[in-house]
XYZ file of N, CA and C in Angstrom:
582
model
N 0.805 -1.195 0.000
C 0.000 0.000 0.000
C 0.854 1.267 0.000
N 2.132 1.164 0.368
C 2.997 2.343 0.347
C 3.164 2.870 -1.077
N 3.305 1.955 -2.046
C 3.497 2.407 -3.431
C 2.221 3.035 -3.982
N 1.056 2.498 -3.631
C -0.196 3.099 -4.103
C -0.407 4.463 -3.450
N -0.020 4.594 -2.185
C -0.151 5.866 -1.476
C 0.731 6.933 -2.130
N 1.935 6.534 -2.557
C 2.888 7.486 -3.140
C 2.394 8.059 -4.474
N 1.620 7.280 -5.227
C 1.131 7.764 -6.520
C -0.256 8.385 -6.424
N -0.783 8.558 -5.204
C -2.040 9.268 -5.025
C -3.269 8.396 -4.961
N -3.119 7.085 -4.818
C -4.271 6.188 -4.679
C -4.478 5.919 -3.201
N -5.711 6.090 -2.745
C -6.057 5.871 -1.341
C -6.967 4.649 -1.251
N -6.365 3.454 -1.004
C -7.181 2.238 -0.975
C -8.091 2.185 0.246
N -9.338 1.775 0.006
C -10.353 1.582 1.049
C -10.563 2.810 1.920
N -10.436 3.970 1.333
C -10.722 5.222 2.023
C -11.766 5.985 1.217
N -12.447 6.892 1.889
C -13.378 7.766 1.186
C -12.838 9.186 1.265
N -13.224 10.050 0.330
C -12.733 11.434 0.378
C -13.188 12.123 1.666
N -12.345 12.979 2.244
C -12.739 13.700 3.455
C -13.936 14.615 3.186
N -14.748 14.790 4.203
C -15.947 15.621 4.078
C -15.555 17.083 4.284
N -14.989 17.668 3.236
C -14.476 19.036 3.258
C -14.973 19.752 2.008
N -15.349 21.000 2.185
C -15.616 21.852 1.032
C -14.437 22.812 0.914
N -13.759 22.751 -0.215
C -12.611 23.631 -0.462
C -12.837 24.325 -1.791
N -12.951 25.642 -1.744
C -13.172 26.420 -2.958
C -12.117 27.515 -3.040
N -11.241 27.374 -4.032
C -10.212 28.389 -4.270
C -10.844 29.522 -5.071
N -10.615 30.746 -4.617
C -11.166 31.913 -5.298
C -10.023 32.722 -5.903
N -10.307 33.488 -6.944
C -9.242 34.302 -7.537
C -8.740 35.348 -6.546
N -7.459 35.609 -6.607
C -6.859 36.607 -5.714
C -7.373 37.997 -6.045
N -7.516 38.797 -5.002
C -7.954 40.178 -5.185
C -7.271 41.031 -4.116
N -7.684 42.279 -3.980
C -7.021 43.166 -3.020
C -7.279 42.747 -1.580
N -8.450 42.165 -1.287
C -8.741 41.723 0.083
C -8.775 40.193 0.137
N -7.598 39.589 0.151
C -7.494 38.142 0.189
C -7.834 37.643 1.591
N -8.822 36.754 1.676
C -9.272 36.231 2.961
C -9.505 34.731 2.824
N -9.033 33.976 3.799
C -9.341 32.556 3.888
C -10.495 32.422 4.872
N -11.668 32.073 4.360
C -12.834 31.840 5.211
C -12.780 30.395 5.691
N -12.526 30.216 6.970
C -12.364 28.889 7.555
C -13.518 28.617 8.511
N -14.166 27.449 8.331
C -15.237 27.032 9.232
C -15.066 25.546 9.516
N -15.158 25.192 10.780
C -15.131 23.788 11.173
C -16.394 23.502 11.963
N -17.147 22.498 11.543
C -18.402 22.186 12.215
C -18.215 21.249 13.405
N -16.994 20.710 13.564
C -16.711 19.833 14.706
C -15.363 20.190 15.298
N -15.071 19.654 16.483
C -13.778 19.870 17.134
C -12.735 18.982 16.469
N -11.609 19.574 16.080
C -10.545 18.839 15.397
C -9.508 18.368 16.416
N -9.205 17.056 16.391
C -8.270 16.465 17.347
C -7.031 15.866 16.700
N -6.949 15.865 15.373
C -5.840 15.197 14.680
C -4.751 16.162 14.204
N -4.589 17.295 14.857
C -3.485 18.201 14.534
C -3.829 19.328 13.591
N -5.024 19.347 13.050
C -5.414 20.407 12.139
C -6.115 21.510 12.927
N -5.799 22.765 12.612
C -6.415 23.909 13.293
C -6.579 25.045 12.292
N -7.186 26.122 12.752
C -7.403 27.298 11.919
C -6.073 27.838 11.388
N -5.117 28.014 12.266
C -3.813 28.555 11.846
C -3.059 27.570 10.960
N -3.179 26.267 11.241
C -2.510 25.262 10.416
C -3.075 25.267 8.999
N -4.392 25.384 8.870
C -5.032 25.431 7.549
C -4.522 26.638 6.768
N -4.471 27.793 7.417
C -4.009 29.005 6.729
C -2.537 28.914 6.341
N -1.711 28.283 7.170
C -0.288 28.110 6.845
C -0.107 27.157 5.667
N -0.880 26.074 5.652
C -0.789 25.127 4.531
C -1.218 25.807 3.234
N -2.309 26.562 3.291
C -2.758 27.275 2.093
C -1.729 28.295 1.629
N -1.038 28.957 2.591
C 0.003 29.921 2.221
C 1.166 29.212 1.520
N 1.509 27.985 1.983
C 2.573 27.209 1.326
C 2.202 26.862 -0.117
N 0.918 26.688 -0.370
C 0.446 26.396 -1.727
C 0.120 27.663 -2.508
N 0.468 28.829 -1.947
C 0.232 30.126 -2.565
C -1.256 30.348 -2.863
N -2.089 29.924 -1.911
C -3.527 30.154 -1.979
C -3.863 31.139 -0.864
N -4.286 32.338 -1.249
C -4.534 33.392 -0.266
C -6.008 33.773 -0.145
N -6.844 33.246 -1.055
C -8.255 33.580 -1.048
C -9.039 32.296 -1.297
N -9.695 31.770 -0.244
C -10.398 30.493 -0.377
C -11.455 30.356 0.705
N -12.404 29.460 0.443
C -13.396 29.065 1.437
C -13.108 27.627 1.836
N -13.022 27.362 3.144
C -12.751 26.025 3.656
C -13.795 25.699 4.715
N -14.537 24.615 4.485
C -15.499 24.126 5.479
C -15.137 22.683 5.781
N -14.814 22.402 7.040
C -14.409 21.058 7.459
C -15.547 20.471 8.289
N -16.041 19.294 7.850
C -17.190 18.679 8.515
C -16.846 17.391 9.251
N -15.574 17.002 9.271
C -15.164 15.811 10.008
C -13.736 15.987 10.498
N -13.366 15.215 11.498
C -12.038 15.301 12.084
C -11.037 14.647 11.134
N -10.159 15.450 10.548
C -9.213 14.942 9.551
C -7.791 15.274 9.970
N -6.848 14.636 9.296
C -5.436 14.900 9.541
C -4.932 15.955 8.564
N -3.720 16.406 8.792
C -3.079 17.382 7.899
C -2.911 16.772 6.512
N -2.505 15.495 6.452
C -2.321 14.827 5.155
C -3.620 14.760 4.364
N -4.729 14.505 5.036
C -6.010 14.455 4.341
C -6.404 15.833 3.806
N -6.082 16.873 4.562
C -6.363 18.231 4.075
C -5.506 18.549 2.850
N -4.251 18.158 2.874
C -3.367 18.376 1.719
C -3.870 17.602 0.509
N -4.398 16.379 0.729
C -4.975 15.614 -0.382
C -6.117 16.378 -1.043
N -6.938 17.052 -0.245
C -8.046 17.834 -0.797
C -7.516 19.011 -1.606
N -6.485 19.686 -1.099
C -5.906 20.826 -1.832
C -5.309 20.365 -3.157
N -4.566 19.257 -3.105
C -3.955 18.734 -4.335
C -5.029 18.392 -5.367
N -6.111 17.760 -4.923
C -7.230 17.469 -5.808
C -7.004 16.367 -6.810
N -5.907 15.629 -6.715
C -5.618 14.588 -7.701
C -5.524 13.202 -7.068
N -6.162 13.012 -5.936
C -6.135 11.717 -5.265
C -7.319 10.874 -5.721
N -7.099 9.569 -5.803
C -8.150 8.629 -6.185
C -8.464 7.742 -4.988
N -9.723 7.687 -4.616
C -10.188 6.862 -3.515
C -10.911 5.664 -4.119
N -10.392 4.467 -3.872
C -10.986 3.295 -4.500
C -10.967 2.085 -3.578
N -11.926 1.186 -3.808
C -11.954 -0.024 -2.985
C -10.793 -0.946 -3.337
N -10.338 -1.670 -2.348
C -9.212 -2.585 -2.539
C -9.519 -3.867 -1.767
N -9.254 -4.982 -2.366
C -9.465 -6.272 -1.729
C -8.138 -7.009 -1.687
N -7.745 -7.436 -0.491
C -6.503 -8.182 -0.321
C -6.826 -9.668 -0.343
N -6.198 -10.391 -1.254
C -6.452 -11.812 -1.432
C -5.211 -12.593 -1.022
N -5.385 -13.491 -0.060
C -4.278 -14.323 0.422
C -4.517 -15.748 -0.060
N -3.618 -16.230 -0.894
C -3.701 -17.571 -1.462
C -2.703 -18.474 -0.737
N -2.652 -19.722 -1.109
C -1.712 -20.711 -0.580
C -1.942 -20.984 0.900
N -3.195 -21.191 1.275
C -3.507 -21.525 2.659
C -2.877 -22.843 3.087
N -2.540 -23.668 2.099
C -1.937 -24.962 2.418
C -0.523 -24.823 2.982
N 0.067 -23.634 2.918
C 1.451 -23.462 3.397
C 1.555 -22.740 4.736
N 0.412 -22.327 5.324
C 0.471 -21.586 6.589
C -0.318 -22.335 7.671
N -0.122 -21.912 8.907
C -0.815 -22.547 10.024
C -2.256 -22.049 10.118
N -3.046 -22.777 10.889
C -4.445 -22.401 11.085
C -4.561 -21.066 11.817
N -3.681 -20.795 12.769
C -3.701 -19.532 13.508
C -3.409 -18.356 12.579
N -2.439 -18.553 11.684
C -2.098 -17.500 10.727
C -3.260 -17.252 9.767
N -3.923 -18.307 9.341
C -5.074 -18.165 8.450
C -6.195 -17.398 9.153
N -6.459 -17.705 10.418
C -7.491 -16.985 11.168
C -7.134 -15.524 11.332
N -5.860 -15.223 11.569
C -5.417 -13.835 11.713
C -5.618 -13.067 10.406
N -5.235 -13.676 9.281
C -5.383 -13.024 7.979
C -6.855 -12.806 7.618
N -7.702 -13.743 7.994
C -9.115 -13.612 7.641
C -9.815 -12.523 8.456
N -9.234 -12.116 9.579
C -9.826 -11.055 10.409
C -9.454 -9.652 9.944
N -8.474 -9.534 9.058
C -8.054 -8.230 8.551
C -9.158 -7.678 7.650
N -9.544 -6.399 7.847
C -10.609 -5.838 6.999
C -10.222 -5.853 5.520
N -11.205 -6.062 4.673
C -11.047 -6.060 3.211
C -10.106 -7.173 2.752
N -10.107 -8.306 3.449
C -9.226 -9.420 3.116
C -10.018 -10.706 2.982
N -9.545 -11.560 2.077
C -10.127 -12.880 1.887
C -8.976 -13.867 1.759
N -9.111 -14.991 2.437
C -8.108 -16.051 2.324
C -8.699 -17.176 1.485
N -7.849 -17.825 0.687
C -8.320 -18.910 -0.163
C -7.166 -19.845 -0.482
N -7.519 -20.951 -1.095
C -6.514 -21.887 -1.591
C -6.992 -22.427 -2.922
N -6.271 -22.121 -3.963
C -6.623 -22.648 -5.281
C -6.273 -24.124 -5.379
N -5.247 -24.528 -4.669
C -4.833 -25.934 -4.689
C -5.929 -26.816 -4.095
N -6.522 -26.380 -2.985
C -7.572 -27.159 -2.321
C -8.967 -26.729 -2.756
N -9.068 -25.751 -3.646
C -10.352 -25.216 -4.087
C -11.192 -24.755 -2.889
N -10.536 -23.996 -2.005
C -11.147 -23.558 -0.757
C -11.439 -22.063 -0.792
N -12.675 -21.681 -0.509
C -13.095 -20.288 -0.363
C -13.152 -19.499 -1.680
N -13.209 -20.178 -2.799
C -13.222 -19.506 -4.102
C -14.519 -18.713 -4.286
N -15.652 -19.292 -3.861
C -16.933 -18.596 -3.990
C -16.958 -17.309 -3.165
N -16.359 -17.328 -1.981
C -16.311 -16.120 -1.154
C -15.468 -15.036 -1.821
N -14.390 -15.433 -2.496
C -13.560 -14.473 -3.228
C -14.400 -13.784 -4.306
N -15.172 -14.559 -5.041
C -15.997 -13.998 -6.109
C -17.043 -13.044 -5.535
N -17.691 -13.436 -4.457
C -18.704 -12.579 -3.838
C -18.094 -11.284 -3.292
N -16.922 -11.362 -2.696
C -16.250 -10.162 -2.174
C -15.847 -9.217 -3.303
N -15.447 -9.762 -4.440
C -15.101 -8.922 -5.590
C -16.329 -8.159 -6.054
N -17.466 -8.852 -6.187
C -18.711 -8.179 -6.581
C -19.073 -7.110 -5.569
N -18.928 -7.417 -4.282
C -19.289 -6.468 -3.225
C -18.388 -5.238 -3.252
N -17.081 -5.435 -3.412
C -16.145 -4.311 -3.419
C -16.283 -3.440 -4.656
N -16.655 -4.040 -5.772
C -16.859 -3.258 -6.996
C -18.216 -2.563 -7.004
N -19.083 -2.941 -6.056
C -20.420 -2.367 -5.947
C -21.206 -2.588 -7.245
N -21.082 -3.800 -7.780
C -21.726 -4.165 -9.036
C -22.732 -5.286 -8.783
N -23.733 -5.352 -9.650
C -24.704 -6.438 -9.597
C -24.910 -6.991 -11.001
N -25.453 -8.194 -11.057
C -25.806 -8.813 -12.335
C -27.319 -8.785 -12.465
N -27.791 -8.373 -13.620
C -29.227 -8.357 -13.893
C -29.487 -9.300 -15.058
N -30.322 -10.298 -14.799
C -30.686 -11.267 -15.818
C -32.035 -10.860 -16.403
N -32.123 -10.807 -17.710
C -33.357 -10.381 -18.369
C -34.048 -11.583 -19.001
N -35.329 -11.403 -19.277
C -36.073 -12.426 -20.023
C -37.182 -11.745 -20.806
N -37.455 -12.274 -21.942
C -38.568 -11.784 -22.745
C -39.851 -12.429 -22.231
N -40.974 -11.768 -22.517
C -42.276 -12.280 -22.080
C -42.523 -13.660 -22.691
N -42.810 -14.627 -21.855
C -43.102 -15.984 -22.318
C -41.872 -16.836 -22.563
N -40.689 -16.285 -22.385
C -39.455 -17.047 -22.610
C -38.780 -17.328 -21.267
N -37.789 -18.198 -21.310
C -37.035 -18.512 -20.100
C -35.974 -17.426 -19.864
N -35.589 -17.200 -18.612
C -34.547 -16.192 -18.337
C -33.210 -16.587 -18.949
N -32.449 -15.581 -19.347
C -31.112 -15.795 -19.905
C -30.103 -15.708 -18.767
N -29.695 -16.874 -18.240
C -28.730 -16.907 -17.139
C -27.291 -16.976 -17.639
N -27.088 -16.825 -18.938
C -25.741 -16.907 -19.508
C -25.100 -15.533 -19.638
N -25.855 -14.545 -20.138
C -25.319 -13.212 -20.382
C -26.081 -12.166 -19.569
N -25.664 -11.908 -18.348
C -26.349 -10.874 -17.561
C -25.824 -9.483 -17.928
N -26.599 -8.474 -17.554
C -26.126 -7.099 -17.626
C -25.401 -6.821 -16.312
N -24.196 -6.327 -16.389
C -23.424 -5.984 -15.195
C -23.469 -4.472 -15.054
N -24.067 -4.008 -13.940
C -24.265 -2.578 -13.719
C -23.919 -2.231 -12.277
N -23.769 -0.936 -12.018
C -23.568 -0.465 -10.652
C -24.815 -0.773 -9.820
N -24.629 -0.937 -8.533
C -25.716 -1.324 -7.633
C -26.892 -0.333 -7.656
N -26.646 0.935 -7.898
C -27.726 1.929 -7.868
C -28.329 2.196 -9.250
N -28.085 1.345 -10.237
C -28.646 1.536 -11.581
C -30.159 1.342 -11.539
N -30.854 2.090 -12.388
C -32.311 1.986 -12.420
C -32.760 1.345 -13.734
N -34.081 1.218 -13.890
C -34.648 0.555 -15.066
C -34.306 1.325 -16.335
N -34.293 2.642 -16.262
C -33.960 3.457 -17.436
C -32.539 3.157 -17.925
N -31.613 2.971 -16.990
C -30.229 2.645 -17.353
C -30.172 1.315 -18.107
N -30.923 0.326 -17.639
C -30.937 -0.982 -18.301
C -31.560 -0.857 -19.691
N -32.622 -0.082 -19.810
C -33.248 0.131 -21.134
C -32.249 0.738 -22.114
N -31.491 1.719 -21.667
C -30.482 2.341 -22.531
C -29.383 1.358 -22.909
N -29.048 0.432 -22.007
C -28.033 -0.573 -22.323
C -28.518 -1.550 -23.389
N -29.824 -1.871 -23.358
C -30.370 -2.812 -24.340
C -30.467 -2.141 -25.710
N -31.153 -0.991 -25.757
C -31.267 -0.228 -27.007
C -31.758 1.166 -26.666
N -31.247 2.168 -27.369
C -31.589 3.556 -27.023
C -33.050 3.895 -27.311
N -33.698 3.199 -28.242
C -35.101 3.465 -28.555
C -36.060 2.746 -27.612
N -35.587 1.780 -26.853
C -36.459 1.012 -25.978
C -37.102 1.896 -24.906
N -36.401 2.909 -24.474
C -36.908 3.785 -23.422
C -38.205 4.482 -23.830
N -38.344 4.838 -25.100
C -39.558 5.538 -25.547
C -40.763 4.604 -25.607
N -40.560 3.311 -25.856
C -41.652 2.341 -25.976
C -41.883 1.576 -24.675
N -41.031 1.763 -23.712
C -41.057 0.961 -22.487
C -42.248 1.325 -21.603
N -42.943 0.301 -21.082
C -44.058 0.527 -20.162
C -43.642 0.218 -18.722
N -43.215 -1.005 -18.469
C -42.805 -1.397 -17.125
C -41.975 -2.679 -17.189
N -41.280 -2.963 -16.104
C -40.523 -4.204 -15.962
C -41.052 -4.935 -14.738
N -40.973 -6.255 -14.764
C -41.298 -7.064 -13.597
C -39.988 -7.512 -12.961
N -39.869 -7.309 -11.665
C -38.595 -7.553 -10.982
C -38.754 -8.678 -9.970
N -37.814 -9.624 -10.004
C -37.713 -10.684 -9.005
C -36.367 -10.562 -8.322
N -36.258 -11.046 -7.123
C -34.970 -11.075 -6.430
C -34.968 -10.216 -5.178
N -33.790 -10.044 -4.604
C -33.662 -9.345 -3.319
C -33.878 -7.841 -3.444
N -33.725 -7.276 -4.631
C -33.915 -5.835 -4.784
C -35.392 -5.449 -4.877
N -36.264 -6.421 -5.107
C -37.694 -6.146 -5.208
C -38.356 -6.284 -3.836
N -39.408 -5.492 -3.609
C -40.163 -5.606 -2.351
C -40.895 -6.941 -2.308
N -41.353 -7.414 -3.464
C -42.006 -8.717 -3.582
C -41.727 -9.224 -5.000
N -41.792 -10.526 -5.210
C -41.514 -11.099 -6.525
C -42.577 -10.662 -7.519
N -42.139 -10.248 -8.692
C -43.041 -9.768 -9.731
C -43.421 -8.308 -9.572
N -42.633 -7.552 -8.816
C -42.918 -6.134 -8.604
C -42.786 -5.367 -9.914
N -43.746 -4.487 -10.176
C -43.685 -3.651 -11.379
C -42.814 -2.436 -11.102
N -41.991 -2.101 -12.101
C -41.137 -0.898 -11.999
C -41.114 -0.204 -13.340
N -41.376 1.081 -13.322
C -41.324 1.874 -14.533
C -40.083 2.731 -14.557
N -39.995 3.535 -15.590
C -38.848 4.441 -15.693
C -39.120 5.610 -14.809
């Protein structure tokens, strides 16, 4: 993770809840600083203004809504950091002790498996789907059997309109409703429109 951190990738982190707006310099340069909570990780009003001065930013609005570190504030100023999910996969369980396997499996965002013993492969697949925040949608035509071979792979928050656009761009204009089965529906056969 040190190498990913050095190039600006922040694995398994979310962007800090900060509003930072750089304004053009003028005769009355002012840094408007507001913190909605008490900061305990070394960041303060004077520290924020000193960091902004180092970046030659003299006129800006800063609103901090969570307790963050100096490094997280600098990441916001830089504006080129990528926050993405990361899954750590530990293979070769056949070469380690049971205690070591239990320790590795308790680490957040980690999955242990063994390809040699075909152990935990299904959990690896499920964790990948979960970390990517993707789902599979299987479609079927009226009166036909469902197509379980070629699903639509979409983000978890995709709606019916998104699926219609994926099938064909003209389908949205003729579309009336879809019937939904599965865990995302309130009940099997639920009607959903655009």
